[in-house]
mmCIF file of C-alpha atoms and ligand atoms in Angstrom:
data_model
loop_
_atom_site.group_PDB
_atom_site.id
_atom_site.type_symbol
_atom_site.label_atom_id
_atom_site.label_comp_id
_atom_site.label_asym_id
_atom_site.label_seq_id
_atom_site.Cartn_x
_atom_site.Cartn_y
_atom_site.Cartn_z
ATOM 1 C CA MET A 1 127.659 103.854 89.736
ATOM 2 C CA LYS A 2 127.833 107.644 89.600
ATOM 3 C CA ALA A 3 126.425 109.626 86.684
ATOM 4 C CA ALA A 4 125.618 113.251 85.833
ATOM 5 C CA ILE A 5 121.831 113.311 85.669
ATOM 6 C CA PHE A 6 119.899 116.064 83.903
ATOM 7 C CA LYS A 7 117.024 117.109 86.171
ATOM 8 C CA GLY A 8 115.688 120.001 84.133
ATOM 9 C CA PRO A 9 116.937 123.448 83.075
ATOM 10 C CA GLY A 10 119.726 124.628 85.382
ATOM 11 C CA LYS A 11 119.660 121.391 87.365
ATOM 12 C CA ILE A 12 122.192 118.622 87.014
ATOM 13 C CA ASP A 13 123.264 116.351 89.868
ATOM 14 C CA VAL A 14 125.825 113.608 90.153
ATOM 15 C CA GLU A 15 123.875 110.663 91.530
ATOM 16 C CA ASN A 16 124.083 106.933 91.990
ATOM 17 C CA ILE A 17 122.189 104.984 89.360
ATOM 18 C CA PRO A 18 121.871 101.207 88.908
ATOM 19 C CA ASN A 19 124.672 99.398 87.093
ATOM 20 C CA LEU A 20 124.066 98.566 83.456
ATOM 21 C CA SER A 21 123.951 95.205 81.800
ATOM 22 C CA PRO A 22 124.916 95.072 78.132
ATOM 23 C CA SER A 23 122.766 93.327 75.537
ATOM 24 C CA LYS A 24 124.118 91.234 72.684
ATOM 25 C CA GLY A 25 126.542 93.244 70.531
ATOM 26 C CA GLU A 26 127.162 95.837 73.251
ATOM 27 C CA VAL A 27 130.236 96.485 75.391
ATOM 28 C CA ILE A 28 130.815 98.175 78.745
ATOM 29 C CA VAL A 29 133.217 101.122 78.718
ATOM 30 C CA ARG A 30 134.685 102.524 81.926
ATOM 31 C CA PHE A 31 134.561 106.310 81.536
ATOM 32 C CA ARG A 32 137.951 108.082 81.481
ATOM 33 C CA ALA A 33 137.297 111.569 80.063
ATOM 34 C CA GLY A 34 134.564 113.572 78.375
ATOM 35 C CA SER A 35 133.931 117.152 77.312
ATOM 36 C CA ILE A 36 130.973 119.477 77.635
ATOM 37 C CA CYS A 37 129.516 120.582 74.306
ATOM 38 C CA GLY A 38 127.408 123.594 73.325
ATOM 39 C CA THR A 39 124.490 121.214 72.903
ATOM 40 C CA ASP A 40 124.758 120.170 76.553
ATOM 41 C CA LEU A 41 124.610 123.883 77.427
ATOM 42 C CA HIS A 42 121.488 124.372 75.282
ATOM 43 C CA PHE A 43 119.829 121.600 77.342
ATOM 44 C CA TYR A 44 121.199 123.018 80.598
ATOM 45 C CA ARG A 45 119.883 126.497 79.823
ATOM 46 C CA GLY A 46 116.508 125.086 78.822
ATOM 47 C CA GLU A 47 116.864 126.430 75.267
ATOM 48 C CA TRP A 48 116.493 123.025 73.641
ATOM 49 C CA SER A 49 114.174 120.251 74.688
ATOM 50 C CA GLY A 50 115.050 116.682 73.765
ATOM 51 C CA LEU A 51 116.963 115.581 76.838
ATOM 52 C CA ARG A 52 114.430 114.291 79.359
ATOM 53 C CA ALA A 53 114.696 114.775 83.103
ATOM 54 C CA GLY A 54 116.410 111.745 84.626
ATOM 55 C CA GLN A 55 118.688 111.127 81.638
ATOM 56 C CA VAL A 56 122.476 110.996 81.748
ATOM 57 C CA ILE A 57 123.931 113.969 79.819
ATOM 58 C CA GLY A 58 126.944 113.998 77.461
ATOM 59 C CA HIS A 59 127.862 112.777 73.982
ATOM 60 C CA ASP A 60 131.629 113.323 73.681
ATOM 61 C CA ALA A 61 133.801 110.975 75.748
ATOM 62 C CA CYS A 62 136.280 108.139 75.846
ATOM 63 C CA GLY A 63 137.092 105.341 78.251
ATOM 64 C CA GLU A 64 138.497 101.850 78.483
ATOM 65 C CA LEU A 65 136.859 98.529 77.758
ATOM 66 C CA LEU A 66 135.905 96.941 81.052
ATOM 67 C CA ASP A 67 137.136 93.479 80.066
ATOM 68 C CA THR A 68 140.439 94.300 78.324
ATOM 69 C CA GLY A 69 141.367 97.816 79.485
ATOM 70 C CA VAL A 70 141.874 98.948 75.876
ATOM 71 C CA ARG A 71 141.328 102.704 75.562
ATOM 72 C CA VAL A 72 138.466 103.582 73.219
ATOM 73 C CA ALA A 73 136.668 106.663 71.947
ATOM 74 C CA MET A 74 132.885 106.399 71.885
ATOM 75 C CA VAL A 75 130.676 107.352 68.942
ATOM 76 C CA PRO A 76 127.308 108.608 70.223
ATOM 77 C CA VAL A 77 125.250 107.908 67.085
ATOM 78 C CA VAL A 78 123.362 104.628 67.468
ATOM 79 C CA TYR A 79 122.078 103.137 64.208
ATOM 80 C CA CYS A 80 120.560 99.880 62.997
ATOM 81 C CA GLY A 81 122.560 99.432 59.789
ATOM 82 C CA LEU A 82 119.527 98.003 58.021
ATOM 83 C CA CYS A 83 116.986 100.772 57.353
ATOM 84 C CA TRP A 84 116.775 102.832 54.154
ATOM 85 C CA TYR A 85 118.888 105.692 55.570
ATOM 86 C CA CYS A 86 121.572 103.379 56.945
ATOM 87 C CA LEU A 87 121.815 101.643 53.583
ATOM 88 C CA GLN A 88 122.507 105.068 52.021
ATOM 89 C CA GLY A 89 125.298 105.619 54.550
ATOM 90 C CA LEU A 90 123.189 108.293 56.285
ATOM 91 C CA PHE A 91 123.542 106.641 59.678
ATOM 92 C CA ASN A 92 122.727 109.826 61.588
ATOM 93 C CA HIS A 93 119.213 109.688 60.122
ATOM 94 C CA CYS A 94 118.611 106.029 61.022
ATOM 95 C CA GLU A 95 114.898 105.289 61.412
ATOM 96 C CA ASN A 96 115.573 103.042 64.401
ATOM 97 C CA GLY A 97 118.443 104.888 66.029
ATOM 98 C CA GLY A 98 119.300 108.028 67.914
ATOM 99 C CA ILE A 99 122.076 109.797 69.751
ATOM 100 C CA LYS A 100 123.461 109.061 73.182
ATOM 101 C CA GLY A 101 123.125 112.133 75.338
ATOM 102 C CA PHE A 102 120.002 113.209 73.410
ATOM 103 C CA ASP A 103 117.677 110.291 72.740
ATOM 104 C CA TYR A 104 119.398 107.842 75.088
ATOM 105 C CA ASP A 105 121.426 108.105 78.278
ATOM 106 C CA GLY A 106 124.704 109.864 77.559
ATOM 107 C CA PHE A 107 128.351 109.422 78.463
ATOM 108 C CA PHE A 108 128.947 111.288 81.752
ATOM 109 C CA SER A 109 128.661 108.135 83.784
ATOM 110 C CA GLU A 110 131.233 105.872 85.466
ATOM 111 C CA TYR A 111 130.284 103.088 83.065
ATOM 112 C CA VAL A 112 128.704 103.391 79.643
ATOM 113 C CA VAL A 113 127.137 100.674 77.504
ATOM 114 C CA VAL A 114 127.570 101.168 73.756
ATOM 115 C CA PRO A 115 127.184 98.986 70.658
ATOM 116 C CA GLU A 116 130.488 97.314 69.807
ATOM 117 C CA ARG A 117 130.678 99.160 66.483
ATOM 118 C CA ASN A 118 130.489 102.497 68.328
ATOM 119 C CA ILE A 119 133.993 102.256 69.778
ATOM 120 C CA LEU A 120 137.306 103.233 68.196
ATOM 121 C CA PRO A 121 140.697 102.264 69.669
ATOM 122 C CA ILE A 122 142.638 105.383 70.671
ATOM 123 C CA PRO A 123 146.181 105.686 69.224
ATOM 124 C CA GLU A 124 148.884 105.697 71.891
ATOM 125 C CA ASN A 125 149.948 109.286 71.224
ATOM 126 C CA VAL A 126 146.415 110.647 71.765
ATOM 127 C CA SER A 127 145.677 111.505 75.394
ATOM 128 C CA ASP A 128 142.372 110.808 77.145
ATOM 129 C CA GLU A 129 141.457 114.477 77.167
ATOM 130 C CA GLU A 130 142.172 114.800 73.450
ATOM 131 C CA ALA A 131 140.026 111.746 72.702
ATOM 132 C CA ALA A 132 137.320 113.460 74.783
ATOM 133 C CA VAL A 133 137.030 116.252 72.193
ATOM 134 C CA LEU A 134 136.186 114.213 69.122
ATOM 135 C CA GLU A 135 132.615 115.125 68.285
ATOM 136 C CA PRO A 136 133.251 118.743 67.166
ATOM 137 C CA VAL A 137 136.141 117.524 64.970
ATOM 138 C CA ALA A 138 133.867 114.944 63.327
ATOM 139 C CA LEU A 139 131.123 117.563 62.948
ATOM 140 C CA ALA A 140 133.529 120.044 61.336
ATOM 141 C CA ILE A 141 134.731 117.414 58.830
ATOM 142 C CA HIS A 142 131.124 116.417 58.090
ATOM 143 C CA THR A 143 130.101 120.045 57.520
ATOM 144 C CA LEU A 144 133.065 121.039 55.342
ATOM 145 C CA ASP A 145 132.710 117.831 53.294
ATOM 146 C CA MET A 146 129.056 118.722 52.740
ATOM 147 C CA LEU A 147 129.981 122.266 51.661
ATOM 148 C CA ASN A 148 132.715 120.980 49.344
ATOM 149 C CA PRO A 149 134.759 124.212 49.171
ATOM 150 C CA ARG A 150 137.299 124.996 46.471
ATOM 151 C CA ILE A 151 140.907 125.761 47.348
ATOM 152 C CA HIS A 152 141.251 129.433 48.349
ATOM 153 C CA ASP A 153 137.501 129.886 48.935
ATOM 154 C CA TRP A 154 136.482 132.373 51.582
ATOM 155 C CA VAL A 155 134.835 130.701 54.561
ATOM 156 C CA ALA A 156 133.239 133.017 57.129
ATOM 157 C CA ILE A 157 132.560 131.241 60.407
ATOM 158 C CA ILE A 158 130.192 132.865 62.899
ATOM 159 C CA GLY A 159 130.993 131.690 66.408
ATOM 160 C CA GLN A 160 134.452 130.616 67.563
ATOM 161 C CA GLY A 161 133.588 128.320 70.405
ATOM 162 C CA SER A 162 134.976 124.800 70.213
ATOM 163 C CA ILE A 163 132.835 123.890 67.181
ATOM 164 C CA GLY A 164 133.627 127.103 65.297
ATOM 165 C CA LEU A 165 137.336 126.844 66.101
ATOM 166 C CA LEU A 166 137.403 123.323 64.692
ATOM 167 C CA MET A 167 135.542 124.545 61.588
ATOM 168 C CA THR A 168 138.384 127.072 61.281
ATOM 169 C CA GLN A 169 141.007 124.324 61.525
ATOM 170 C CA ILE A 170 139.284 121.979 59.054
ATOM 171 C CA ALA A 171 138.591 124.813 56.578
ATOM 172 C CA LYS A 172 142.309 125.681 56.678
ATOM 173 C CA LEU A 173 143.191 122.005 56.058
ATOM 174 C CA LYS A 174 140.906 122.178 53.003
ATOM 175 C CA GLY A 175 142.926 125.097 51.652
ATOM 176 C CA CYS A 176 140.345 127.794 52.374
ATOM 177 C CA ARG A 177 140.774 131.334 53.652
ATOM 178 C CA VAL A 178 138.950 131.815 56.935
ATOM 179 C CA ILE A 179 137.213 134.858 58.365
ATOM 180 C CA ALA A 180 136.515 134.107 62.026
ATOM 181 C CA ILE A 181 133.708 136.022 63.739
ATOM 182 C CA ASP A 182 132.927 136.119 67.452
ATOM 183 C CA MET A 183 132.101 138.631 70.174
ATOM 184 C CA LEU A 184 134.853 137.498 72.539
ATOM 185 C CA ASP A 185 138.485 138.440 72.036
ATOM 186 C CA TYR A 186 139.860 135.419 73.929
ATOM 187 C CA ARG A 187 138.197 133.160 71.387
ATOM 188 C CA LEU A 188 139.382 135.223 68.402
ATOM 189 C CA LYS A 189 142.950 134.874 69.732
ATOM 190 C CA LEU A 190 142.527 131.125 69.332
ATOM 191 C CA SER A 191 141.122 131.634 65.805
ATOM 192 C CA GLU A 192 144.342 133.432 64.964
ATOM 193 C CA ARG A 193 146.404 130.651 66.512
ATOM 194 C CA PHE A 194 144.546 128.071 64.426
ATOM 195 C CA GLY A 195 145.223 129.944 61.194
ATOM 196 C CA ALA A 196 142.253 132.253 60.585
ATOM 197 C CA ASP A 197 143.213 134.843 57.955
ATOM 198 C CA PHE A 198 140.944 137.553 59.344
ATOM 199 C CA TYR A 199 138.967 137.861 62.521
ATOM 200 C CA ILE A 200 136.100 140.138 63.373
ATOM 201 C CA ASN A 201 134.827 141.030 66.821
ATOM 202 C CA ALA A 202 131.132 141.521 66.065
ATOM 203 C CA GLN A 203 130.711 143.519 69.236
ATOM 204 C CA TYR A 204 132.707 146.409 67.788
ATOM 205 C CA GLU A 205 132.575 145.848 64.039
ATOM 206 C CA ASN A 206 129.794 145.287 61.534
ATOM 207 C CA SER A 207 130.472 141.736 60.318
ATOM 208 C CA ALA A 208 128.529 142.128 57.063
ATOM 209 C CA SER A 209 130.407 145.218 55.888
ATOM 210 C CA ARG A 210 133.781 143.847 57.071
ATOM 211 C CA VAL A 211 133.228 140.563 55.206
ATOM 212 C CA MET A 212 132.208 142.533 52.108
ATOM 213 C CA GLU A 213 135.333 144.682 52.428
ATOM 214 C CA ILE A 214 137.643 141.669 52.832
ATOM 215 C CA THR A 215 136.142 139.487 50.099
ATOM 216 C CA GLY A 216 134.906 142.103 47.643
ATOM 217 C CA ARG A 217 131.636 140.268 47.011
ATOM 218 C CA GLY A 218 130.676 138.317 50.128
ATOM 219 C CA SER A 219 131.991 135.027 51.439
ATOM 220 C CA ASP A 220 131.858 131.918 49.237
ATOM 221 C CA ILE A 221 130.827 129.918 52.272
ATOM 222 C CA VAL A 222 129.257 130.949 55.581
ATOM 223 C CA ILE A 223 129.071 128.618 58.562
ATOM 224 C CA GLU A 224 126.887 129.388 61.568
ATOM 225 C CA ALA A 225 128.444 127.856 64.670
ATOM 226 C CA ALA A 226 127.259 130.252 67.361
ATOM 227 C CA GLY A 227 123.905 128.666 68.057
ATOM 228 C CA THR A 228 121.914 131.879 68.262
ATOM 229 C CA ARG A 229 118.976 133.214 66.268
ATOM 230 C CA GLN A 230 120.930 136.391 65.419
ATOM 231 C CA ALA A 231 123.811 134.348 64.006
ATOM 232 C CA VAL A 232 121.438 132.247 61.893
ATOM 233 C CA GLU A 233 119.782 135.387 60.519
ATOM 234 C CA GLN A 234 123.118 137.039 59.811
ATOM 235 C CA THR A 235 124.399 134.233 57.561
ATOM 236 C CA LEU A 236 122.610 135.604 54.477
ATOM 237 C CA LEU A 237 124.223 139.011 54.891
ATOM 238 C CA LEU A 238 127.722 137.526 54.760
ATOM 239 C CA ALA A 239 127.341 135.209 51.752
ATOM 240 C CA ARG A 240 128.090 136.105 48.162
ATOM 241 C CA LYS A 241 125.533 135.457 45.419
ATOM 242 C CA ALA A 242 125.265 131.726 44.714
ATOM 243 C CA GLY A 243 127.252 131.074 47.861
ATOM 244 C CA LYS A 244 126.776 128.279 50.359
ATOM 245 C CA ILE A 245 125.531 128.499 53.928
ATOM 246 C CA ALA A 246 125.649 125.827 56.617
ATOM 247 C CA LEU A 247 123.674 126.062 59.841
ATOM 248 C CA VAL A 248 125.347 124.003 62.527
ATOM 249 C CA GLY A 249 124.854 125.592 65.937
ATOM 250 C CA GLY A 250 121.254 126.715 65.679
ATOM 251 C CA PHE A 251 118.366 126.317 63.308
ATOM 252 C CA GLU A 252 115.823 128.847 64.532
ATOM 253 C CA GLY A 253 115.463 132.267 62.982
ATOM 254 C CA TYR A 254 113.916 134.046 60.034
ATOM 255 C CA LEU A 255 115.847 133.734 56.796
ATOM 256 C CA ASP A 256 114.892 136.367 54.219
ATOM 257 C CA LEU A 257 116.017 134.415 51.164
ATOM 258 C CA GLY A 258 115.195 137.400 48.965
ATOM 259 C CA VAL A 259 118.429 139.164 49.912
ATOM 260 C CA VAL A 260 120.763 136.604 48.329
ATOM 261 C CA GLY A 261 120.536 135.008 44.887
ATOM 262 C CA GLU A 262 120.830 131.232 44.371
ATOM 263 C CA VAL A 263 122.139 130.531 47.835
ATOM 264 C CA LYS A 264 122.603 126.886 48.778
ATOM 265 C CA LEU A 265 121.548 126.161 52.316
ATOM 266 C CA PHE A 266 122.751 123.227 54.404
ATOM 267 C CA THR A 267 122.022 122.035 57.896
ATOM 268 C CA SER A 268 124.545 119.716 59.456
ATOM 269 C CA TYR A 269 124.196 117.141 62.204
ATOM 270 C CA ILE A 270 126.568 114.891 64.062
ATOM 271 C CA SER A 271 127.370 111.746 62.024
ATOM 272 C CA PRO A 272 129.426 108.637 62.885
ATOM 273 C CA VAL A 273 131.135 108.411 59.495
ATOM 274 C CA GLU A 274 133.839 111.000 60.167
ATOM 275 C CA TYR A 275 134.936 109.779 63.627
ATOM 276 C CA PRO A 276 137.847 107.562 62.460
ATOM 277 C CA LEU A 277 139.282 110.410 60.370
ATOM 278 C CA ALA A 278 138.770 112.876 63.243
ATOM 279 C CA LEU A 279 140.797 110.645 65.560
ATOM 280 C CA ARG A 280 143.510 110.183 62.927
ATOM 281 C CA LEU A 281 143.841 113.938 62.352
ATOM 282 C CA ILE A 282 144.310 114.448 66.095
ATOM 283 C CA ALA A 283 146.903 111.634 66.242
ATOM 284 C CA GLU A 284 148.790 113.121 63.281
ATOM 285 C CA ARG A 285 148.719 116.595 64.893
ATOM 286 C CA LYS A 286 146.826 118.035 61.909
ATOM 287 C CA VAL A 287 144.055 119.128 64.249
ATOM 288 C CA ASP A 288 144.700 120.657 67.667
ATOM 289 C CA VAL A 289 142.049 119.943 70.284
ATOM 290 C CA LYS A 290 144.401 120.201 73.239
ATOM 291 C CA ASN A 291 144.558 123.985 73.114
ATOM 292 C CA LEU A 292 140.760 124.189 73.131
ATOM 293 C CA ILE A 293 140.678 122.766 76.633
ATOM 294 C CA THR A 294 140.384 125.589 79.139
ATOM 295 C CA HIS A 295 139.107 123.855 82.274
ATOM 296 C CA ARG A 296 139.396 120.410 83.840
ATOM 297 C CA PHE A 297 137.139 118.808 86.453
ATOM 298 C CA LYS A 298 136.415 115.394 87.889
ATOM 299 C CA LEU A 299 133.172 113.553 87.179
ATOM 300 C CA ALA A 300 132.071 114.075 90.799
ATOM 301 C CA GLU A 301 132.395 117.848 90.194
ATOM 302 C CA PHE A 302 130.196 117.830 87.084
ATOM 303 C CA LYS A 303 127.818 120.456 88.456
ATOM 304 C CA GLN A 304 130.666 122.912 88.860
ATOM 305 C CA ALA A 305 132.071 121.943 85.444
ATOM 306 C CA ILE A 306 128.872 122.810 83.572
ATOM 307 C CA GLU A 307 128.438 126.028 85.552
ATOM 308 C CA ILE A 308 131.903 127.137 84.420
ATOM 309 C CA ALA A 309 131.231 126.010 80.832
ATOM 310 C CA ASN A 310 128.099 128.177 80.921
ATOM 311 C CA ASN A 311 129.816 131.245 82.396
ATOM 312 C CA LEU A 312 131.579 133.343 79.745
ATOM 313 C CA LEU A 313 133.320 135.395 82.446
ATOM 314 C CA GLU A 314 135.408 132.267 83.112
ATOM 315 C CA LYS A 315 136.480 132.309 79.425
ATOM 316 C CA PRO A 316 135.599 128.677 78.739
ATOM 317 C CA VAL A 317 136.151 127.010 75.374
ATOM 318 C CA ARG A 318 136.076 123.269 76.040
ATOM 319 C CA VAL A 319 135.602 122.015 79.578
ATOM 320 C CA VAL A 320 136.894 118.483 80.154
ATOM 321 C CA VAL A 321 135.677 116.138 82.875
ATOM 322 C CA THR A 322 137.736 113.096 83.895
ATOM 323 C CA ALA A 323 137.110 110.031 86.028
ATOM 324 C CA TYR A 324 140.417 110.358 87.874
HETATM 325 ZN ZN1 ZN B 1 128.258 118.226 70.605
HETATM 326 ZN ZN1 ZN B 2 119.058 102.453 60.391
#
């Protein structure tokens, strides 16, 4: 079967690999559609280690069960259900688990083997390509639940790629006011479409003074979804005193905690708990993932797909790859 194999920074090839045989409690899913995430790009650019050479890349995809043909979304977080963390419901910190596309072979493969509990039937009105953009929805729900905003809170979101744009949508669903920040106008246009109350192009405006001007005291909540050191370091300059900050895209950088009083700091990782709700919100048209999709490729063209996803001149947001 064909799969997109990570060979090292800048090198991904679609190659034939041996067919898989499922163990007890696992099912075989025939890949239908997947999307390329910022994390995949961090691996591709060699910014993050973690994905080993020879591994299949990808952690956001759907397919159909090989035996019944039922369409299913796949949850990439593998967990044992028995360790201390699992028993607390913190499945993403399982002592015996990991994430497909990071710790284990990922989803960009003609066939994927996953534990039976890692599949979710896709509602009829959700297309394959929509079910291929599930992870950033689940991550946005997880992050906003963690931050527990009040109605009408200011939420400043640095980075309006697919993850940031979904943070914008979920924050609006929670009744917050959103200040969207990015350096690219085509992304800020989408922020506006998804309900952002203000948007700042950080290339031309000073985000910290604009956020201060808009809010009067700094943002109640700041979410970093750009995945850069500068964005991480900027979070403290946007938050009000005793505000909350979540780091989602990147975790490296120097935080001078002396500049903000009583700040609450969160880091947020992909978790399986929010996947059913994410899929339901897409089915009920409360969350729009369709308009995040800017490019479409076939699995055999994966190399080209990730090159486009990595090239801002092509104005990518979410690049989808399908089997057909
Ligand atoms: Zn991701
Ligand atoms: Zn566990």
